[in-house]
Tab-separated table of N, CA and C in Angstrom:
chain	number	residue	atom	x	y	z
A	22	UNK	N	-21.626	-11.627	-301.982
A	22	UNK	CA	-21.497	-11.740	-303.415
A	22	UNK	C	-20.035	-11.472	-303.780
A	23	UNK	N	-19.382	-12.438	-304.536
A	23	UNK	CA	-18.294	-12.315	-305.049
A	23	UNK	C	-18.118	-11.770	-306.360
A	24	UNK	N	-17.088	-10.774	-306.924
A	24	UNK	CA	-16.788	-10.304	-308.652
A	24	UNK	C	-15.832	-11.190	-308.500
A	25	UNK	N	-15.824	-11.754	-310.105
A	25	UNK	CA	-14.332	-12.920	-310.551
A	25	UNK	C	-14.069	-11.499	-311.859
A	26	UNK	N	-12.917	-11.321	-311.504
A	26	UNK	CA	-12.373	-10.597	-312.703
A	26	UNK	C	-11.272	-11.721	-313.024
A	27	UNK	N	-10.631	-11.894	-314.140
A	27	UNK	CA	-10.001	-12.272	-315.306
A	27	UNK	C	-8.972	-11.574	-315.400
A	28	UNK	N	-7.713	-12.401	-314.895
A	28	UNK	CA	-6.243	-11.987	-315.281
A	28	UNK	C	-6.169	-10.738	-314.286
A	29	UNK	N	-6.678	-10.639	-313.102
A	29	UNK	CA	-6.279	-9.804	-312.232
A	29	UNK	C	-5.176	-9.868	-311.479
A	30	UNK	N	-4.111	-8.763	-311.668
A	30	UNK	CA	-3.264	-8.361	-310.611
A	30	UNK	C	-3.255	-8.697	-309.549
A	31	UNK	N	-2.229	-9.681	-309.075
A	31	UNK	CA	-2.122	-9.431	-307.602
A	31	UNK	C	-1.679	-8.022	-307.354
A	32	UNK	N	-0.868	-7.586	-307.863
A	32	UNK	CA	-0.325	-6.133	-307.440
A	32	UNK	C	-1.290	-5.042	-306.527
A	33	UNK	N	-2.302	-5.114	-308.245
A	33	UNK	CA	-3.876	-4.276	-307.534
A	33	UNK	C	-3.844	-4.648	-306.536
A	34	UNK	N	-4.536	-6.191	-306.148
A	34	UNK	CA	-5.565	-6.417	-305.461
A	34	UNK	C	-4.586	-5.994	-303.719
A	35	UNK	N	-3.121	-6.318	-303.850
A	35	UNK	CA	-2.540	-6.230	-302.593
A	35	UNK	C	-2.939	-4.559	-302.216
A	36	UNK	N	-2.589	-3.816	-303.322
A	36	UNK	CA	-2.738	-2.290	-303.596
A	36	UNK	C	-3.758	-1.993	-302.779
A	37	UNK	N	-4.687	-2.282	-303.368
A	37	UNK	CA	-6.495	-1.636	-302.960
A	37	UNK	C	-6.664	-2.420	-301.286
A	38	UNK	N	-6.215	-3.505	-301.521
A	38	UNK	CA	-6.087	-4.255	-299.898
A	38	UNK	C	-5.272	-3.405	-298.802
A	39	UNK	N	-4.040	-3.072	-299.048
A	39	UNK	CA	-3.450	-2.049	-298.229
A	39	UNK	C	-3.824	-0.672	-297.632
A	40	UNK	N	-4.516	0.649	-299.239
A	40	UNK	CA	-5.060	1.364	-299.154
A	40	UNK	C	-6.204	1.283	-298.219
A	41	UNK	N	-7.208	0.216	-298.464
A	41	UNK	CA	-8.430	0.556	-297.752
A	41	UNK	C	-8.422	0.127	-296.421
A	42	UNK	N	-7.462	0.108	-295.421
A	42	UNK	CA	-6.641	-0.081	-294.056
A	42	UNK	C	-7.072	0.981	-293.634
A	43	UNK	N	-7.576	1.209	-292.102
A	43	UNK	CA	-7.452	1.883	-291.572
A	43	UNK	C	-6.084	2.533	-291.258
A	44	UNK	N	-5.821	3.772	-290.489
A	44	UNK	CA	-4.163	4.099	-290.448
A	44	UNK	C	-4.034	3.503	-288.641
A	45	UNK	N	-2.570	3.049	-288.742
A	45	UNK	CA	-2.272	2.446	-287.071
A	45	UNK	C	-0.773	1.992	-287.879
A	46	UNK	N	-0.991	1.036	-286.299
A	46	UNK	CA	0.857	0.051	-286.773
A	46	UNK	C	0.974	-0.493	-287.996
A	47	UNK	N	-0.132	-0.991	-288.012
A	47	UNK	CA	-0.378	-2.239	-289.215
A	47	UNK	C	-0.243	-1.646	-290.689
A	48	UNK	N	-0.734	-0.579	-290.719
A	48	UNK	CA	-0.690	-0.307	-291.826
A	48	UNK	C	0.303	0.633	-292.215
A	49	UNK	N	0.952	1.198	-291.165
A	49	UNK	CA	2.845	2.103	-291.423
A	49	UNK	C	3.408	0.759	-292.188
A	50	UNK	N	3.277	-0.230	-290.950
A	50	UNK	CA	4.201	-1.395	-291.294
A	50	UNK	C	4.154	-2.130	-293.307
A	51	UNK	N	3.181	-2.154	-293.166
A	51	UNK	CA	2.666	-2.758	-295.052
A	51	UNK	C	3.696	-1.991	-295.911
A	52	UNK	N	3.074	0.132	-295.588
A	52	UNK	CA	3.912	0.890	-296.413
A	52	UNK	C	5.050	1.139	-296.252
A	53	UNK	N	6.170	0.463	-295.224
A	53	UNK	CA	7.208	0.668	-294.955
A	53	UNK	C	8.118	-0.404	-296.189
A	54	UNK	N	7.703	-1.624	-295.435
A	54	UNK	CA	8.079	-2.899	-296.306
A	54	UNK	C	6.598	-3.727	-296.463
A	55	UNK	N	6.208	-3.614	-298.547
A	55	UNK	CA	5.197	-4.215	-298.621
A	55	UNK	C	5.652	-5.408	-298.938
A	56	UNK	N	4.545	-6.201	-298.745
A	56	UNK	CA	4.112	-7.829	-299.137
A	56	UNK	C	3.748	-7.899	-300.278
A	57	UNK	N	4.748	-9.224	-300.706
A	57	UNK	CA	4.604	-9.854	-301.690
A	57	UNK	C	3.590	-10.963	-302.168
A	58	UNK	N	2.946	-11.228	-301.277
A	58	UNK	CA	1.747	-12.372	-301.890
A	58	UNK	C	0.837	-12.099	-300.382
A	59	UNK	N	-0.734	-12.715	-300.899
A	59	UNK	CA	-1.548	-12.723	-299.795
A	59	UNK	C	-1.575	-13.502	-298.534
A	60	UNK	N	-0.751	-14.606	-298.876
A	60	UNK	CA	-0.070	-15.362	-297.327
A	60	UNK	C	0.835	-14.747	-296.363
A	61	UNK	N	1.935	-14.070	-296.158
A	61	UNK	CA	2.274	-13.255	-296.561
A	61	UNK	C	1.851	-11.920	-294.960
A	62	UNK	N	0.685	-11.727	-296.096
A	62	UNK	CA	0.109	-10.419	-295.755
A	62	UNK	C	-0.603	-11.204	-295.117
A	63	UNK	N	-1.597	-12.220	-294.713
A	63	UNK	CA	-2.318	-13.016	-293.587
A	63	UNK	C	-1.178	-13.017	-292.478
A	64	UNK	N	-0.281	-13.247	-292.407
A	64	UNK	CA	0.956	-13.830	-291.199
A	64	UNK	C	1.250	-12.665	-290.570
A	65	UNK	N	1.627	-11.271	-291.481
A	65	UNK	CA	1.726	-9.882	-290.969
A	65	UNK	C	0.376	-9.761	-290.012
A	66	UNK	N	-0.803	-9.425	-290.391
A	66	UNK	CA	-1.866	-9.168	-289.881
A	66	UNK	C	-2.448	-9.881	-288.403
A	67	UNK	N	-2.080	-11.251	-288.630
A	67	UNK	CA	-2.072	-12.345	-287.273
A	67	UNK	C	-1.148	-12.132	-286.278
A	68	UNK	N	0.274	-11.563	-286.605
A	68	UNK	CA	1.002	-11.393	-285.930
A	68	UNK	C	0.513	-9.707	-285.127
A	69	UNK	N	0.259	-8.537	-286.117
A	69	UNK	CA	0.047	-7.636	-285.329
A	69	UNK	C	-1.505	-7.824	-284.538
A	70	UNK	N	-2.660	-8.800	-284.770
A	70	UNK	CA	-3.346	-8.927	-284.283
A	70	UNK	C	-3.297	-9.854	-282.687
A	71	UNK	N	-2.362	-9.975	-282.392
A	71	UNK	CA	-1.602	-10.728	-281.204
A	71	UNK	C	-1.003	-9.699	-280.591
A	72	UNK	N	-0.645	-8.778	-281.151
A	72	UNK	CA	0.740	-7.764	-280.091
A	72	UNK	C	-0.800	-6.808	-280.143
A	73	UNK	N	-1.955	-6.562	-280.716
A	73	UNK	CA	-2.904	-5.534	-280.050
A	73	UNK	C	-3.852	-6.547	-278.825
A	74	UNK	N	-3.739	-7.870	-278.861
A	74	UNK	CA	-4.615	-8.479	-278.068
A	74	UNK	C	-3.635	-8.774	-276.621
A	75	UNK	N	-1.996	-8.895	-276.730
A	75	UNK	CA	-1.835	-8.715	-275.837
A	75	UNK	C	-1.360	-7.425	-274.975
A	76	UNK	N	-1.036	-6.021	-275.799
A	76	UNK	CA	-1.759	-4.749	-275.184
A	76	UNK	C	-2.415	-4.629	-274.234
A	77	UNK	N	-3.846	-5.121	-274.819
A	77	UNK	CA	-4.728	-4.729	-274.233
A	77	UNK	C	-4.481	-5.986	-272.515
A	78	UNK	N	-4.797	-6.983	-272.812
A	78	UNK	CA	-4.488	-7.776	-271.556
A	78	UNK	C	-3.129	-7.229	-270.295
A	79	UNK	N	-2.536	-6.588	-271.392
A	79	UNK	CA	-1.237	-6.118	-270.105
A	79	UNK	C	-1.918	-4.956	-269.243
A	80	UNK	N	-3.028	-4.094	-270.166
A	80	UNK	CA	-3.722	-2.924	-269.802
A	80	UNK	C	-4.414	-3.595	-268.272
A	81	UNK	N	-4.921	-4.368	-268.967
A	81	UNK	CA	-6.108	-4.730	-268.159
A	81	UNK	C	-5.029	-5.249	-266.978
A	82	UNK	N	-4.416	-6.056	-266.606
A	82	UNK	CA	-3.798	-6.773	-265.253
A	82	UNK	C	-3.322	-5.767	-265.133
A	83	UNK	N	-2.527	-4.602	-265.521
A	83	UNK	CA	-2.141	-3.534	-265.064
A	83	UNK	C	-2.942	-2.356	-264.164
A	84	UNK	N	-3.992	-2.306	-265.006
A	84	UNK	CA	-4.911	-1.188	-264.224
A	84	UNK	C	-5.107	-1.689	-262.696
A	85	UNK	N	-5.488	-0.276	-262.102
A	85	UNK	CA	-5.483	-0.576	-260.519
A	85	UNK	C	-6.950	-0.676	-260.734
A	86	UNK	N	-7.259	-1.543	-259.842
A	86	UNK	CA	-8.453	-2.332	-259.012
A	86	UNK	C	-9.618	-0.930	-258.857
A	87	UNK	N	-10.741	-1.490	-258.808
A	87	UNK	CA	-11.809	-0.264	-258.811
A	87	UNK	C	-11.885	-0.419	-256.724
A	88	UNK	N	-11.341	-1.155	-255.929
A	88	UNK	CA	-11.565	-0.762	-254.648
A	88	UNK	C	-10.482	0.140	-254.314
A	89	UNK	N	-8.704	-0.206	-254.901
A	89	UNK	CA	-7.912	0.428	-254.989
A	89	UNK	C	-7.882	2.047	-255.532
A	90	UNK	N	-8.491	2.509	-256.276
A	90	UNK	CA	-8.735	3.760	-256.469
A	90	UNK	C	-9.649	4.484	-255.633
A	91	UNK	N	-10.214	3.626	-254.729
A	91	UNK	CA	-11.293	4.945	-253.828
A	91	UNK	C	-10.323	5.459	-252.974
A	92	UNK	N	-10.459	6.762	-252.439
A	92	UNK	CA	-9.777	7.525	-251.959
A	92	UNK	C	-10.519	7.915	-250.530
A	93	UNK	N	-10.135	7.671	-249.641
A	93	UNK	CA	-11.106	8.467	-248.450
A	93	UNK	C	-10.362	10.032	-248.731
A	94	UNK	N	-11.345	10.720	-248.931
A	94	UNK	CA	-10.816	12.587	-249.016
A	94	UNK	C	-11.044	13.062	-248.005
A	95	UNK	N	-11.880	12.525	-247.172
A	95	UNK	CA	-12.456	13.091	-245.606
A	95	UNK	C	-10.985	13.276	-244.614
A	96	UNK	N	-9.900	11.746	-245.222
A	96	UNK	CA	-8.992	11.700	-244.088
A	96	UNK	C	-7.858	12.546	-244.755
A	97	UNK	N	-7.135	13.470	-243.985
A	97	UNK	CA	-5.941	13.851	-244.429
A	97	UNK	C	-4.859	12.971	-244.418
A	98	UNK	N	-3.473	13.376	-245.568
A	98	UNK	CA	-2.636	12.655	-246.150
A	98	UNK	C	-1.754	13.044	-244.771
A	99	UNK	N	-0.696	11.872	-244.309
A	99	UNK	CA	0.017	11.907	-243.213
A	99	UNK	C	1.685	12.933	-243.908
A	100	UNK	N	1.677	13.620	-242.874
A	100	UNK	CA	2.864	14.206	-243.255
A	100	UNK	C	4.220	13.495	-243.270
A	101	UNK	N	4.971	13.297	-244.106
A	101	UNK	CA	6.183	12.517	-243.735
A	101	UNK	C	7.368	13.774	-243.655
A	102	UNK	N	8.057	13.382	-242.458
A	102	UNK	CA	9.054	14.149	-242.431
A	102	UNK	C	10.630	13.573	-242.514
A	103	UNK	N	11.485	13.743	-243.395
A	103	UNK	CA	12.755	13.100	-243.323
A	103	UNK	C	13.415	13.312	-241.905
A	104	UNK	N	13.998	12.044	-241.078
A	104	UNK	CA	14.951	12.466	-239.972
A	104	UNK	C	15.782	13.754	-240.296
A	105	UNK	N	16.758	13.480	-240.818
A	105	UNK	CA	17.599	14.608	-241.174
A	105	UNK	C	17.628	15.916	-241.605
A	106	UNK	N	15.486	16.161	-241.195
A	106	UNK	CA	15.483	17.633	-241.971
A	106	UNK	C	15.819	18.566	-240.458
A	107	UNK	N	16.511	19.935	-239.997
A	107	UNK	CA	17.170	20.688	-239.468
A	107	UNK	C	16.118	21.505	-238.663
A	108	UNK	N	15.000	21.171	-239.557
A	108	UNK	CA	14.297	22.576	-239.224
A	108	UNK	C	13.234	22.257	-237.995
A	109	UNK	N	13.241	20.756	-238.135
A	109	UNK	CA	12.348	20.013	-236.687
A	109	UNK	C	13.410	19.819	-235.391
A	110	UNK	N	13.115	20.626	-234.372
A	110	UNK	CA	13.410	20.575	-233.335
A	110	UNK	C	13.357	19.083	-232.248
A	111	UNK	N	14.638	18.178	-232.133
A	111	UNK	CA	13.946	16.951	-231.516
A	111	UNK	C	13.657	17.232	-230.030
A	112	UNK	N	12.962	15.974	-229.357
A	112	UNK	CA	12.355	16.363	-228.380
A	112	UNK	C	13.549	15.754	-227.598
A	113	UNK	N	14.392	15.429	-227.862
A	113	UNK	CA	15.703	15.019	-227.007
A	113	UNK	C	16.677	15.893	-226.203
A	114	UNK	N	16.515	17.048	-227.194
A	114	UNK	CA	17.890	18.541	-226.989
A	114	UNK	C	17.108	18.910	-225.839
């Protein structure tokens, strides 16, 4: 159901449109520098709705693999020792 009000504000309507935003990027961004007409404010919204959809996709190819995270805990981690540490005796001397 639609209300037609008569001689309504864009001002309001951008107003009450902004306000009732959840808080995030999108909506710092509005109250930083607001929009002047509702086209406008469609192009803002499409655009940050692209930089959260590709977020998430970088998330996703980013995350490590669910075989990559198993861990055998049974096996111990190999010790690495730098050549140059003093305190290992070589078997050469």
């Amino acid at each position: 159901m639609a209300l037609n009000i008569r001689n309504l504000s864009l001002k309001v309507v951008m107003h009450h449109m902004v306000t009732a935003l959840k808080p995030g990027p999108f909506s710092d961004s509005l109250c930083k520098k607001p929009t002047t007409n509702l086209d406008e404010l469609r192009k803002r919204g499409a655009k940050f709705m692209l930089l959260e959809e590709l977020k998430e996709l970088c998330a996703k190819a980013w995350a490590p693999q669910e075989d990559e995270r198993k861990v055998d805990k049974s096996r111990p981690m190999p010790t690495i020792i730098p050549a140059h540490d003093k305190r290992i005796k070589s078997t050469s001397e």
